[in-house]
Amino acid sequence: MKLELSRIVQGCRLGVLTGLGKTGQHSLEIPGCLLYTRCATVPHLTQDTLHTLNSLPSVTQIAVDTLAEHHEVLAEFKEGVRKFAGLHDTVLYCSLHDPATPCPPGHITNKTVSVWGSGGRIELTAQRFMALQTVLRPDWYQCMADGETWPTNTSRKRVRKAVDRTLAHLDECLLLHHKSPELKEAEVFGAIEGGDILEERVRSARETAKRPVGGFVLDGFRSDAMDQEVRGQLIAAVTAELPAEKPRLLQGVGRPDEVISCVEAGVDLFESFFPYQVTERGCALCFSFTISPDPEAAGTRRSKVLESNGEKPDADADADAAAIEVPGESGATSPENMTRFEMDLKDKKYREDFRPLVDGCTCYCCKNHNRAYVHHLLVTNELLAGVLLMLHNTAHYLGFFSALRGALVSDRLQDFKKRVLQ
């Protein structure tokens, strides 16, 4: 694996990860995201429906907590989870936890970490963790880590212990990694811990960078656990200590505005669990990320997205400005944790709305169905609703990352930020 940086724009790293996978034929553009899965399958989608989407990420994320209880089956299968789950030609990254599922705190010791499967808590020693990686056979995997420093008011002593434990886990796992013939071509990603304490974050970054790791996982920055401004300052301090030639993957952050601020702080890769969370709320992503080719023409024509939502943009609004659904504006209760980047299609106002989810979107859902139909599927609890929403939300999210890279290439990051955050 080799990271080729083409340029750095206002702290944002633009480039390509090359030489990925067993054959080394895969590549991944940065800033970018991984393909999110649960139990090695994209939620709601079969492989056939998934591949109706264009430009899927070349790296697929799996998680230890969703696969640990299948250890014996995978060990008997002997050919790894890629073939077991029918993932075919993709690069596999294995994280410790599923980013979309909260993990109960309080079950970490000096020798073990705990993950939570459908049958309850599974305690992993370094030997058991590495045995699981041996049967999964990922191309990259996150090392064991003590990431329970995100709760507020975590003491400095507890944070220091988390950093020490994580470094000890990394040393033990690296030793076992080099003894495993099944993992000889895999890359270990070291976890950066330290909570919200700058000194511990910097220490964790410096010490992890001394180890022979292929990349870095920035842990403990999840959206519901840390203020966005504090997160940006800590990430910038951490990335300044990391070698430029190795990728940085951020866990637990997926909202578009937060993604942009983290990219500015030096992050390369993200987990794409956000479209799944939006789908589970019965919502569709509808924010705009298209930059007008002519800056002087901005604001002179009506927004396609605003038009499709039956709203009138302000006179000074840029063309194609994002539609922001106001929670509860039609008297309905909005889903919990709904963001301003999505529309609630369970709302009764969409019952007779025969327009596509987002005008101009080329996903299967928007080309073949309308809001009224998806609303009907949701209120009648039809499984097809999740399929169509997951297709649209994944396509929209991947388009957002593609547009972000395009804005960096054309030196129009500020115009892009303005459009997304509008």
PDB file of C-alpha atoms in Angstrom, residues 118-405:
ATOM      1  CA  SER A 118     -26.174 -10.609  18.907  1.00  0.00           C
ATOM      2  CA  GLY A 119     -25.608 -13.110  21.717  1.00  0.00           C
ATOM      3  CA  GLY A 120     -24.109 -10.605  24.150  1.00  0.00           C
ATOM      4  CA  ARG A 121     -20.623  -9.638  25.293  1.00  0.00           C
ATOM      5  CA  ILE A 122     -17.540 -11.331  23.831  1.00  0.00           C
ATOM      6  CA  GLU A 123     -14.256 -10.828  25.672  1.00  0.00           C
ATOM      7  CA  LEU A 124     -11.148 -10.835  23.514  1.00  0.00           C
ATOM      8  CA  THR A 125      -7.546 -11.314  24.569  1.00  0.00           C
ATOM      9  CA  ALA A 126      -4.801 -10.412  22.091  1.00  0.00           C
ATOM     10  CA  GLN A 127      -4.424 -14.105  21.201  1.00  0.00           C
ATOM     11  CA  ARG A 128      -8.143 -14.542  20.578  1.00  0.00           C
ATOM     12  CA  PHE A 129      -8.358 -11.259  18.662  1.00  0.00           C
ATOM     13  CA  MET A 130      -5.493 -12.244  16.371  1.00  0.00           C
ATOM     14  CA  ALA A 131      -6.917 -15.743  15.896  1.00  0.00           C
ATOM     15  CA  LEU A 132     -10.109 -14.073  14.680  1.00  0.00           C
ATOM     16  CA  GLN A 133      -8.172 -11.874  12.259  1.00  0.00           C
ATOM     17  CA  THR A 134      -6.447 -15.000  10.959  1.00  0.00           C
ATOM     18  CA  VAL A 135      -9.777 -16.590   9.963  1.00  0.00           C
ATOM     19  CA  LEU A 136     -11.258 -13.302   8.651  1.00  0.00           C
ATOM     20  CA  ARG A 137      -8.157 -12.585   6.520  1.00  0.00           C
ATOM     21  CA  PRO A 138      -8.662  -8.832   5.987  1.00  0.00           C
ATOM     22  CA  ASP A 139      -6.301  -6.665   3.959  1.00  0.00           C
ATOM     23  CA  TRP A 140      -6.216  -4.038   6.730  1.00  0.00           C
ATOM     24  CA  TYR A 141      -7.375  -4.309  10.314  1.00  0.00           C
ATOM     25  CA  GLN A 142      -7.605  -2.057  13.335  1.00  0.00           C
ATOM     26  CA  CYS A 143      -5.570  -3.242  16.288  1.00  0.00           C
ATOM     27  CA  MET A 144      -7.125  -3.839  19.717  1.00  0.00           C
ATOM     28  CA  ALA A 145      -7.657  -0.576  21.578  1.00  0.00           C
ATOM     29  CA  ASP A 146      -9.146   0.942  24.718  1.00  0.00           C
ATOM     30  CA  GLY A 147     -11.435   3.547  23.214  1.00  0.00           C
ATOM     31  CA  GLU A 148     -13.645   4.191  26.235  1.00  0.00           C
ATOM     32  CA  THR A 149     -12.502   7.763  26.799  1.00  0.00           C
ATOM     33  CA  TRP A 150     -15.384   9.449  24.967  1.00  0.00           C
ATOM     34  CA  PRO A 151     -17.789   9.865  27.960  1.00  0.00           C
ATOM     35  CA  THR A 152     -17.773  13.390  29.376  1.00  0.00           C
ATOM     36  CA  ASN A 153     -15.780  14.037  32.543  1.00  0.00           C
ATOM     37  CA  THR A 154     -13.413  11.115  31.913  1.00  0.00           C
ATOM     38  CA  SER A 155     -10.467  11.655  34.273  1.00  0.00           C
ATOM     39  CA  ARG A 156      -6.940  12.338  33.084  1.00  0.00           C
ATOM     40  CA  LYS A 157      -5.790   9.171  34.854  1.00  0.00           C
ATOM     41  CA  ARG A 158      -8.331   7.063  32.952  1.00  0.00           C
ATOM     42  CA  VAL A 159      -7.316   8.639  29.649  1.00  0.00           C
ATOM     43  CA  ARG A 160      -3.637   7.990  30.350  1.00  0.00           C
ATOM     44  CA  LYS A 161      -4.417   4.363  31.151  1.00  0.00           C
ATOM     45  CA  ALA A 162      -6.354   4.036  27.864  1.00  0.00           C
ATOM     46  CA  VAL A 163      -3.342   5.251  25.892  1.00  0.00           C
ATOM     47  CA  ASP A 164      -0.977   2.906  27.751  1.00  0.00           C
ATOM     48  CA  ARG A 165      -3.302  -0.071  27.249  1.00  0.00           C
ATOM     49  CA  THR A 166      -3.741   0.644  23.558  1.00  0.00           C
ATOM     50  CA  LEU A 167       0.022   0.835  22.997  1.00  0.00           C
ATOM     51  CA  ALA A 168       0.519  -2.426  24.919  1.00  0.00           C
ATOM     52  CA  HIS A 169      -2.216  -4.117  22.837  1.00  0.00           C
ATOM     53  CA  LEU A 170      -0.565  -2.841  19.665  1.00  0.00           C
ATOM     54  CA  ASP A 171       2.840  -4.251  20.617  1.00  0.00           C
ATOM     55  CA  GLU A 172       1.368  -7.655  21.470  1.00  0.00           C
ATOM     56  CA  CYS A 173      -0.745  -7.802  18.306  1.00  0.00           C
ATOM     57  CA  LEU A 174       2.188  -6.790  16.093  1.00  0.00           C
ATOM     58  CA  LEU A 175       4.251  -9.594  17.589  1.00  0.00           C
ATOM     59  CA  LEU A 176       1.516 -12.138  16.822  1.00  0.00           C
ATOM     60  CA  HIS A 177       0.879 -10.581  13.409  1.00  0.00           C
ATOM     61  CA  HIS A 178       4.437 -11.222  12.231  1.00  0.00           C
ATOM     62  CA  LYS A 179       4.141 -14.874  13.298  1.00  0.00           C
ATOM     63  CA  SER A 180       0.979 -15.475  11.263  1.00  0.00           C
ATOM     64  CA  PRO A 181       1.473 -16.650   7.645  1.00  0.00           C
ATOM     65  CA  GLU A 182      -2.198 -15.893   6.875  1.00  0.00           C
ATOM     66  CA  LEU A 183      -1.657 -12.204   7.721  1.00  0.00           C
ATOM     67  CA  LYS A 184       1.738 -11.679   6.108  1.00  0.00           C
ATOM     68  CA  GLU A 185       0.249  -9.388   3.436  1.00  0.00           C
ATOM     69  CA  ALA A 186      -2.200  -7.574   5.758  1.00  0.00           C
ATOM     70  CA  GLU A 187      -1.660  -4.079   7.167  1.00  0.00           C
ATOM     71  CA  VAL A 188      -2.165  -3.222  10.836  1.00  0.00           C
ATOM     72  CA  PHE A 189      -3.743   0.161  11.636  1.00  0.00           C
ATOM     73  CA  GLY A 190      -2.745   1.544  15.031  1.00  0.00           C
ATOM     74  CA  ALA A 191      -5.404   3.339  17.095  1.00  0.00           C
ATOM     75  CA  ILE A 192      -4.823   6.882  18.383  1.00  0.00           C
ATOM     76  CA  GLU A 193      -6.540   7.409  21.750  1.00  0.00           C
ATOM     77  CA  GLY A 194      -6.404  10.161  24.356  1.00  0.00           C
ATOM     78  CA  GLY A 195      -9.955  11.451  24.836  1.00  0.00           C
ATOM     79  CA  ASP A 196     -10.128  15.248  24.861  1.00  0.00           C
ATOM     80  CA  ILE A 197      -6.714  15.730  26.501  1.00  0.00           C
ATOM     81  CA  LEU A 198      -4.249  17.240  24.032  1.00  0.00           C
ATOM     82  CA  GLU A 199      -1.091  15.947  25.721  1.00  0.00           C
ATOM     83  CA  GLU A 200      -2.340  12.351  25.713  1.00  0.00           C
ATOM     84  CA  ARG A 201      -3.518  12.564  22.106  1.00  0.00           C
ATOM     85  CA  VAL A 202      -0.093  13.803  21.014  1.00  0.00           C
ATOM     86  CA  ARG A 203       1.677  11.124  23.076  1.00  0.00           C
ATOM     87  CA  SER A 204      -0.522   8.407  21.586  1.00  0.00           C
ATOM     88  CA  ALA A 205       0.176   9.673  18.063  1.00  0.00           C
ATOM     89  CA  ARG A 206       3.935   9.905  18.556  1.00  0.00           C
ATOM     90  CA  GLU A 207       4.264   6.469  20.134  1.00  0.00           C
ATOM     91  CA  THR A 208       1.989   4.751  17.597  1.00  0.00           C
ATOM     92  CA  ALA A 209       3.911   6.351  14.712  1.00  0.00           C
ATOM     93  CA  LYS A 210       7.087   4.654  16.009  1.00  0.00           C
ATOM     94  CA  ARG A 211       5.519   1.221  15.419  1.00  0.00           C
ATOM     95  CA  PRO A 212       5.505  -0.571  12.023  1.00  0.00           C
ATOM     96  CA  VAL A 213       1.856   0.130  11.210  1.00  0.00           C
ATOM     97  CA  GLY A 214       0.333   0.652   7.768  1.00  0.00           C
ATOM     98  CA  GLY A 215      -1.982   3.474   8.833  1.00  0.00           C
ATOM     99  CA  PHE A 216      -3.735   5.141  11.740  1.00  0.00           C
ATOM    100  CA  VAL A 217      -7.236   4.991  13.209  1.00  0.00           C
ATOM    101  CA  LEU A 218      -8.318   8.176  14.987  1.00  0.00           C
ATOM    102  CA  ASP A 219     -10.621   6.853  17.702  1.00  0.00           C
ATOM    103  CA  GLY A 220     -12.842   8.524  20.280  1.00  0.00           C
ATOM    104  CA  PHE A 221     -14.005  11.484  18.160  1.00  0.00           C
ATOM    105  CA  ARG A 222     -17.572  10.312  17.526  1.00  0.00           C
ATOM    106  CA  SER A 223     -20.168  12.935  16.715  1.00  0.00           C
ATOM    107  CA  ASP A 224     -22.243  12.619  19.903  1.00  0.00           C
ATOM    108  CA  ALA A 225     -19.243  12.684  22.231  1.00  0.00           C
ATOM    109  CA  MET A 226     -17.203  15.757  21.359  1.00  0.00           C
ATOM    110  CA  ASP A 227     -17.707  19.373  20.392  1.00  0.00           C
ATOM    111  CA  GLN A 228     -16.903  19.963  16.726  1.00  0.00           C
ATOM    112  CA  GLU A 229     -14.433  22.787  17.363  1.00  0.00           C
ATOM    113  CA  VAL A 230     -12.561  20.805  20.029  1.00  0.00           C
ATOM    114  CA  ARG A 231     -12.480  17.785  17.728  1.00  0.00           C
ATOM    115  CA  GLY A 232     -10.955  19.822  14.904  1.00  0.00           C
ATOM    116  CA  GLN A 233      -8.215  21.207  17.165  1.00  0.00           C
ATOM    117  CA  LEU A 234      -7.329  17.776  18.550  1.00  0.00           C
ATOM    118  CA  ILE A 235      -7.288  16.098  15.129  1.00  0.00           C
ATOM    119  CA  ALA A 236      -5.054  18.840  13.708  1.00  0.00           C
ATOM    120  CA  ALA A 237      -2.620  18.339  16.606  1.00  0.00           C
ATOM    121  CA  VAL A 238      -2.663  14.554  16.126  1.00  0.00           C
ATOM    122  CA  THR A 239      -2.177  14.568  12.350  1.00  0.00           C
ATOM    123  CA  ALA A 240       0.777  16.945  12.718  1.00  0.00           C
ATOM    124  CA  GLU A 241       2.570  14.130  14.579  1.00  0.00           C
ATOM    125  CA  LEU A 242       1.795  11.415  12.026  1.00  0.00           C
ATOM    126  CA  PRO A 243       3.933  10.564   8.969  1.00  0.00           C
ATOM    127  CA  ALA A 244       2.541  12.100   5.799  1.00  0.00           C
ATOM    128  CA  GLU A 245       2.929   8.903   3.767  1.00  0.00           C
ATOM    129  CA  LYS A 246       0.449   6.827   5.801  1.00  0.00           C
ATOM    130  CA  PRO A 247      -3.375   7.132   5.703  1.00  0.00           C
ATOM    131  CA  ARG A 248      -5.476   8.448   8.592  1.00  0.00           C
ATOM    132  CA  LEU A 249      -8.924   6.910   9.124  1.00  0.00           C
ATOM    133  CA  LEU A 250     -11.423   8.671  11.401  1.00  0.00           C
ATOM    134  CA  GLN A 251     -14.016   6.609  13.270  1.00  0.00           C
ATOM    135  CA  GLY A 252     -17.505   7.632  14.327  1.00  0.00           C
ATOM    136  CA  VAL A 253     -17.887  10.780  12.212  1.00  0.00           C
ATOM    137  CA  GLY A 254     -20.112  10.853   9.130  1.00  0.00           C
ATOM    138  CA  ARG A 255     -22.214  14.029   8.982  1.00  0.00           C
ATOM    139  CA  PRO A 256     -21.242  16.115   5.926  1.00  0.00           C
ATOM    140  CA  ASP A 257     -20.372  19.306   7.823  1.00  0.00           C
ATOM    141  CA  GLU A 258     -18.221  17.351  10.270  1.00  0.00           C
ATOM    142  CA  VAL A 259     -16.533  15.447   7.450  1.00  0.00           C
ATOM    143  CA  ILE A 260     -15.456  18.715   5.816  1.00  0.00           C
ATOM    144  CA  SER A 261     -14.003  20.147   9.038  1.00  0.00           C
ATOM    145  CA  CYS A 262     -12.116  16.891   9.715  1.00  0.00           C
ATOM    146  CA  VAL A 263     -10.721  16.790   6.175  1.00  0.00           C
ATOM    147  CA  GLU A 264      -9.416  20.322   6.777  1.00  0.00           C
ATOM    148  CA  ALA A 265      -7.698  18.986   9.908  1.00  0.00           C
ATOM    149  CA  GLY A 266      -5.849  16.334   7.894  1.00  0.00           C
ATOM    150  CA  VAL A 267      -8.115  13.241   7.853  1.00  0.00           C
ATOM    151  CA  ASP A 268      -8.034  11.001   4.764  1.00  0.00           C
ATOM    152  CA  LEU A 269     -10.712   8.327   5.222  1.00  0.00           C
ATOM    153  CA  PHE A 270     -14.139   7.969   6.842  1.00  0.00           C
ATOM    154  CA  GLU A 271     -16.604   5.193   7.609  1.00  0.00           C
ATOM    155  CA  SER A 272     -19.798   5.462   5.539  1.00  0.00           C
ATOM    156  CA  PHE A 273     -22.298   4.470   8.224  1.00  0.00           C
ATOM    157  CA  PHE A 274     -24.162   7.794   7.961  1.00  0.00           C
ATOM    158  CA  PRO A 275     -26.340   6.742   4.954  1.00  0.00           C
ATOM    159  CA  TYR A 276     -27.401   3.642   6.903  1.00  0.00           C
ATOM    160  CA  GLN A 277     -28.418   5.724   9.931  1.00  0.00           C
ATOM    161  CA  VAL A 278     -30.408   8.080   7.692  1.00  0.00           C
ATOM    162  CA  THR A 279     -32.119   5.088   6.051  1.00  0.00           C
ATOM    163  CA  GLU A 280     -33.049   3.600   9.430  1.00  0.00           C
ATOM    164  CA  ARG A 281     -34.773   6.885  10.306  1.00  0.00           C
ATOM    165  CA  GLY A 282     -36.927   6.623   7.174  1.00  0.00           C
ATOM    166  CA  CYS A 283     -35.164   9.657   5.720  1.00  0.00           C
ATOM    167  CA  ALA A 284     -33.419  10.576   2.468  1.00  0.00           C
ATOM    168  CA  LEU A 285     -30.282  12.667   2.061  1.00  0.00           C
ATOM    169  CA  CYS A 286     -31.150  15.831   0.154  1.00  0.00           C
ATOM    170  CA  PHE A 287     -28.336  18.339   0.700  1.00  0.00           C
ATOM    171  CA  SER A 288     -26.661  19.967  -2.286  1.00  0.00           C
ATOM    172  CA  PHE A 289     -22.946  19.711  -3.007  1.00  0.00           C
ATOM    173  CA  THR A 290     -22.774  20.809  -6.660  1.00  0.00           C
ATOM    174  CA  ILE A 291     -20.701  23.914  -7.330  1.00  0.00           C
ATOM    175  CA  SER A 292     -21.945  26.118 -10.161  1.00  0.00           C
ATOM    176  CA  PRO A 293     -19.399  26.142 -13.018  1.00  0.00           C
ATOM    177  CA  ASP A 294     -19.798  29.891 -13.283  1.00  0.00           C
ATOM    178  CA  PRO A 295     -19.345  31.641  -9.906  1.00  0.00           C
ATOM    179  CA  GLU A 296     -20.763  34.891 -11.310  1.00  0.00           C
ATOM    180  CA  ALA A 297     -24.009  33.099 -12.178  1.00  0.00           C
ATOM    181  CA  ALA A 298     -24.562  31.840  -8.652  1.00  0.00           C
ATOM    182  CA  GLY A 299     -27.877  33.019  -7.233  1.00  0.00           C
ATOM    183  CA  THR A 300     -29.404  33.908 -10.603  1.00  0.00           C
ATOM    184  CA  ARG A 301     -31.566  30.812 -11.065  1.00  0.00           C
ATOM    185  CA  ARG A 302     -33.838  28.763  -8.822  1.00  0.00           C
ATOM    186  CA  SER A 303     -32.390  25.841  -6.916  1.00  0.00           C
ATOM    187  CA  LYS A 304     -33.355  22.465  -8.367  1.00  0.00           C
ATOM    188  CA  VAL A 305     -33.307  20.901  -4.939  1.00  0.00           C
ATOM    189  CA  LEU A 306     -35.352  23.682  -3.391  1.00  0.00           C
ATOM    190  CA  GLU A 307     -37.806  23.528  -6.252  1.00  0.00           C
ATOM    191  CA  SER A 308     -38.204  19.809  -5.775  1.00  0.00           C
ATOM    192  CA  ASN A 309     -39.145  20.437  -2.143  1.00  0.00           C
ATOM    193  CA  GLY A 310     -41.698  23.099  -3.040  1.00  0.00           C
ATOM    194  CA  GLU A 311     -39.736  25.867  -1.309  1.00  0.00           C
ATOM    195  CA  LYS A 312     -38.614  29.280  -2.462  1.00  0.00           C
ATOM    196  CA  PRO A 313     -34.935  30.131  -2.012  1.00  0.00           C
ATOM    197  CA  ASP A 314     -33.819  33.487  -0.686  1.00  0.00           C
ATOM    198  CA  ALA A 315     -32.964  36.100  -3.268  1.00  0.00           C
ATOM    199  CA  ASP A 316     -29.267  35.861  -2.392  1.00  0.00           C
ATOM    200  CA  ALA A 317     -29.138  32.049  -2.237  1.00  0.00           C
ATOM    201  CA  ASP A 318     -26.705  30.266  -4.519  1.00  0.00           C
ATOM    202  CA  ALA A 319     -28.036  28.137  -7.327  1.00  0.00           C
ATOM    203  CA  ASP A 320     -28.728  24.533  -6.369  1.00  0.00           C
ATOM    204  CA  ALA A 321     -28.677  25.382  -2.652  1.00  0.00           C
ATOM    205  CA  ALA A 322     -29.526  22.507  -0.344  1.00  0.00           C
ATOM    206  CA  ALA A 323     -33.062  21.990   0.890  1.00  0.00           C
ATOM    207  CA  ILE A 324     -33.151  21.926   4.660  1.00  0.00           C
ATOM    208  CA  GLU A 325     -36.057  20.041   6.129  1.00  0.00           C
ATOM    209  CA  VAL A 326     -37.251  21.751   9.306  1.00  0.00           C
ATOM    210  CA  PRO A 327     -38.098  19.053  11.882  1.00  0.00           C
ATOM    211  CA  GLY A 328     -41.759  19.051  12.733  1.00  0.00           C
ATOM    212  CA  GLU A 329     -42.666  21.792  10.259  1.00  0.00           C
ATOM    213  CA  SER A 330     -45.840  19.950   9.171  1.00  0.00           C
ATOM    214  CA  GLY A 331     -46.897  19.035  12.683  1.00  0.00           C
ATOM    215  CA  ALA A 332     -45.342  15.554  12.631  1.00  0.00           C
ATOM    216  CA  THR A 333     -42.751  14.318  15.112  1.00  0.00           C
ATOM    217  CA  SER A 334     -39.316  14.154  13.502  1.00  0.00           C
ATOM    218  CA  PRO A 335     -37.146  11.052  13.913  1.00  0.00           C
ATOM    219  CA  GLU A 336     -34.620  11.073  16.727  1.00  0.00           C
ATOM    220  CA  ASN A 337     -31.191  12.424  15.720  1.00  0.00           C
ATOM    221  CA  MET A 338     -32.462  13.657  12.339  1.00  0.00           C
ATOM    222  CA  THR A 339     -30.040  16.155  10.772  1.00  0.00           C
ATOM    223  CA  ARG A 340     -30.604  19.126   8.498  1.00  0.00           C
ATOM    224  CA  PHE A 341     -29.120  17.197   5.585  1.00  0.00           C
ATOM    225  CA  GLU A 342     -32.109  14.877   5.182  1.00  0.00           C
ATOM    226  CA  MET A 343     -35.886  14.818   4.667  1.00  0.00           C
ATOM    227  CA  ASP A 344     -38.308  12.721   6.687  1.00  0.00           C
ATOM    228  CA  LEU A 345     -40.270  10.756   4.092  1.00  0.00           C
ATOM    229  CA  LYS A 346     -42.686   9.407   6.701  1.00  0.00           C
ATOM    230  CA  ASP A 347     -44.092  12.932   6.954  1.00  0.00           C
ATOM    231  CA  LYS A 348     -47.636  13.039   5.578  1.00  0.00           C
ATOM    232  CA  LYS A 349     -46.807  16.051   3.368  1.00  0.00           C
ATOM    233  CA  TYR A 350     -45.092  13.620   0.970  1.00  0.00           C
ATOM    234  CA  ARG A 351     -48.240  11.503   0.526  1.00  0.00           C
ATOM    235  CA  GLU A 352     -49.048  13.158  -2.806  1.00  0.00           C
ATOM    236  CA  ASP A 353     -45.576  14.372  -3.778  1.00  0.00           C
ATOM    237  CA  PHE A 354     -44.775  12.705  -7.094  1.00  0.00           C
ATOM    238  CA  ARG A 355     -41.298  14.168  -7.603  1.00  0.00           C
ATOM    239  CA  PRO A 356     -38.038  12.206  -7.232  1.00  0.00           C
ATOM    240  CA  LEU A 357     -36.280  12.270  -3.877  1.00  0.00           C
ATOM    241  CA  VAL A 358     -33.688  14.689  -5.288  1.00  0.00           C
ATOM    242  CA  ASP A 359     -34.038  16.247  -8.716  1.00  0.00           C
ATOM    243  CA  GLY A 360     -31.119  15.282 -10.927  1.00  0.00           C
ATOM    244  CA  CYS A 361     -30.054  12.270  -8.846  1.00  0.00           C
ATOM    245  CA  THR A 362     -29.245   9.300 -11.075  1.00  0.00           C
ATOM    246  CA  CYS A 363     -29.697   6.504  -8.524  1.00  0.00           C
ATOM    247  CA  TYR A 364     -32.210   3.721  -9.264  1.00  0.00           C
ATOM    248  CA  CYS A 365     -34.705   5.076  -6.716  1.00  0.00           C
ATOM    249  CA  CYS A 366     -34.795   8.624  -8.076  1.00  0.00           C
ATOM    250  CA  LYS A 367     -34.935   7.479 -11.718  1.00  0.00           C
ATOM    251  CA  ASN A 368     -37.808   5.039 -11.183  1.00  0.00           C
ATOM    252  CA  HIS A 369     -39.806   6.112  -8.124  1.00  0.00           C
ATOM    253  CA  ASN A 370     -41.076   9.195  -6.318  1.00  0.00           C
ATOM    254  CA  ARG A 371     -41.491  10.519  -2.800  1.00  0.00           C
ATOM    255  CA  ALA A 372     -45.117   9.504  -2.534  1.00  0.00           C
ATOM    256  CA  TYR A 373     -44.268   5.879  -3.290  1.00  0.00           C
ATOM    257  CA  VAL A 374     -41.405   5.743  -0.785  1.00  0.00           C
ATOM    258  CA  HIS A 375     -43.701   7.421   1.789  1.00  0.00           C
ATOM    259  CA  HIS A 376     -46.291   4.699   1.141  1.00  0.00           C
ATOM    260  CA  LEU A 377     -43.668   1.958   1.581  1.00  0.00           C
ATOM    261  CA  LEU A 378     -42.526   3.469   4.876  1.00  0.00           C
ATOM    262  CA  VAL A 379     -45.951   3.905   6.471  1.00  0.00           C
ATOM    263  CA  THR A 380     -46.950   0.354   5.449  1.00  0.00           C
ATOM    264  CA  ASN A 381     -43.621  -1.066   6.752  1.00  0.00           C
ATOM    265  CA  GLU A 382     -42.623  -2.568   3.414  1.00  0.00           C
ATOM    266  CA  LEU A 383     -39.042  -3.870   3.225  1.00  0.00           C
ATOM    267  CA  LEU A 384     -38.583  -2.246  -0.184  1.00  0.00           C
ATOM    268  CA  ALA A 385     -38.490   1.162   1.531  1.00  0.00           C
ATOM    269  CA  GLY A 386     -35.127   0.352   3.118  1.00  0.00           C
ATOM    270  CA  VAL A 387     -33.765  -0.941  -0.188  1.00  0.00           C
ATOM    271  CA  LEU A 388     -34.682   2.203  -2.140  1.00  0.00           C
ATOM    272  CA  LEU A 389     -33.564   4.601   0.591  1.00  0.00           C
ATOM    273  CA  MET A 390     -30.249   2.810   1.092  1.00  0.00           C
ATOM    274  CA  LEU A 391     -29.565   2.961  -2.649  1.00  0.00           C
ATOM    275  CA  HIS A 392     -30.295   6.682  -2.780  1.00  0.00           C
ATOM    276  CA  ASN A 393     -28.503   7.609   0.440  1.00  0.00           C
ATOM    277  CA  THR A 394     -25.376   5.654  -0.474  1.00  0.00           C
ATOM    278  CA  ALA A 395     -25.277   7.189  -3.967  1.00  0.00           C
ATOM    279  CA  HIS A 396     -25.793  10.698  -2.539  1.00  0.00           C
ATOM    280  CA  TYR A 397     -23.063  10.239   0.076  1.00  0.00           C
ATOM    281  CA  LEU A 398     -20.541   8.890  -2.428  1.00  0.00           C
ATOM    282  CA  GLY A 399     -21.385  11.824  -4.707  1.00  0.00           C
ATOM    283  CA  PHE A 400     -20.631  14.190  -1.827  1.00  0.00           C
ATOM    284  CA  PHE A 401     -17.101  12.784  -1.453  1.00  0.00           C
ATOM    285  CA  SER A 402     -16.521  12.913  -5.200  1.00  0.00           C
ATOM    286  CA  ALA A 403     -17.605  16.566  -5.249  1.00  0.00           C
ATOM    287  CA  LEU A 404     -15.330  17.301  -2.266  1.00  0.00           C
ATOM    288  CA  ARG A 405     -12.323  15.951  -4.153  1.00  0.00           C
TER     289      ARG A 405
END
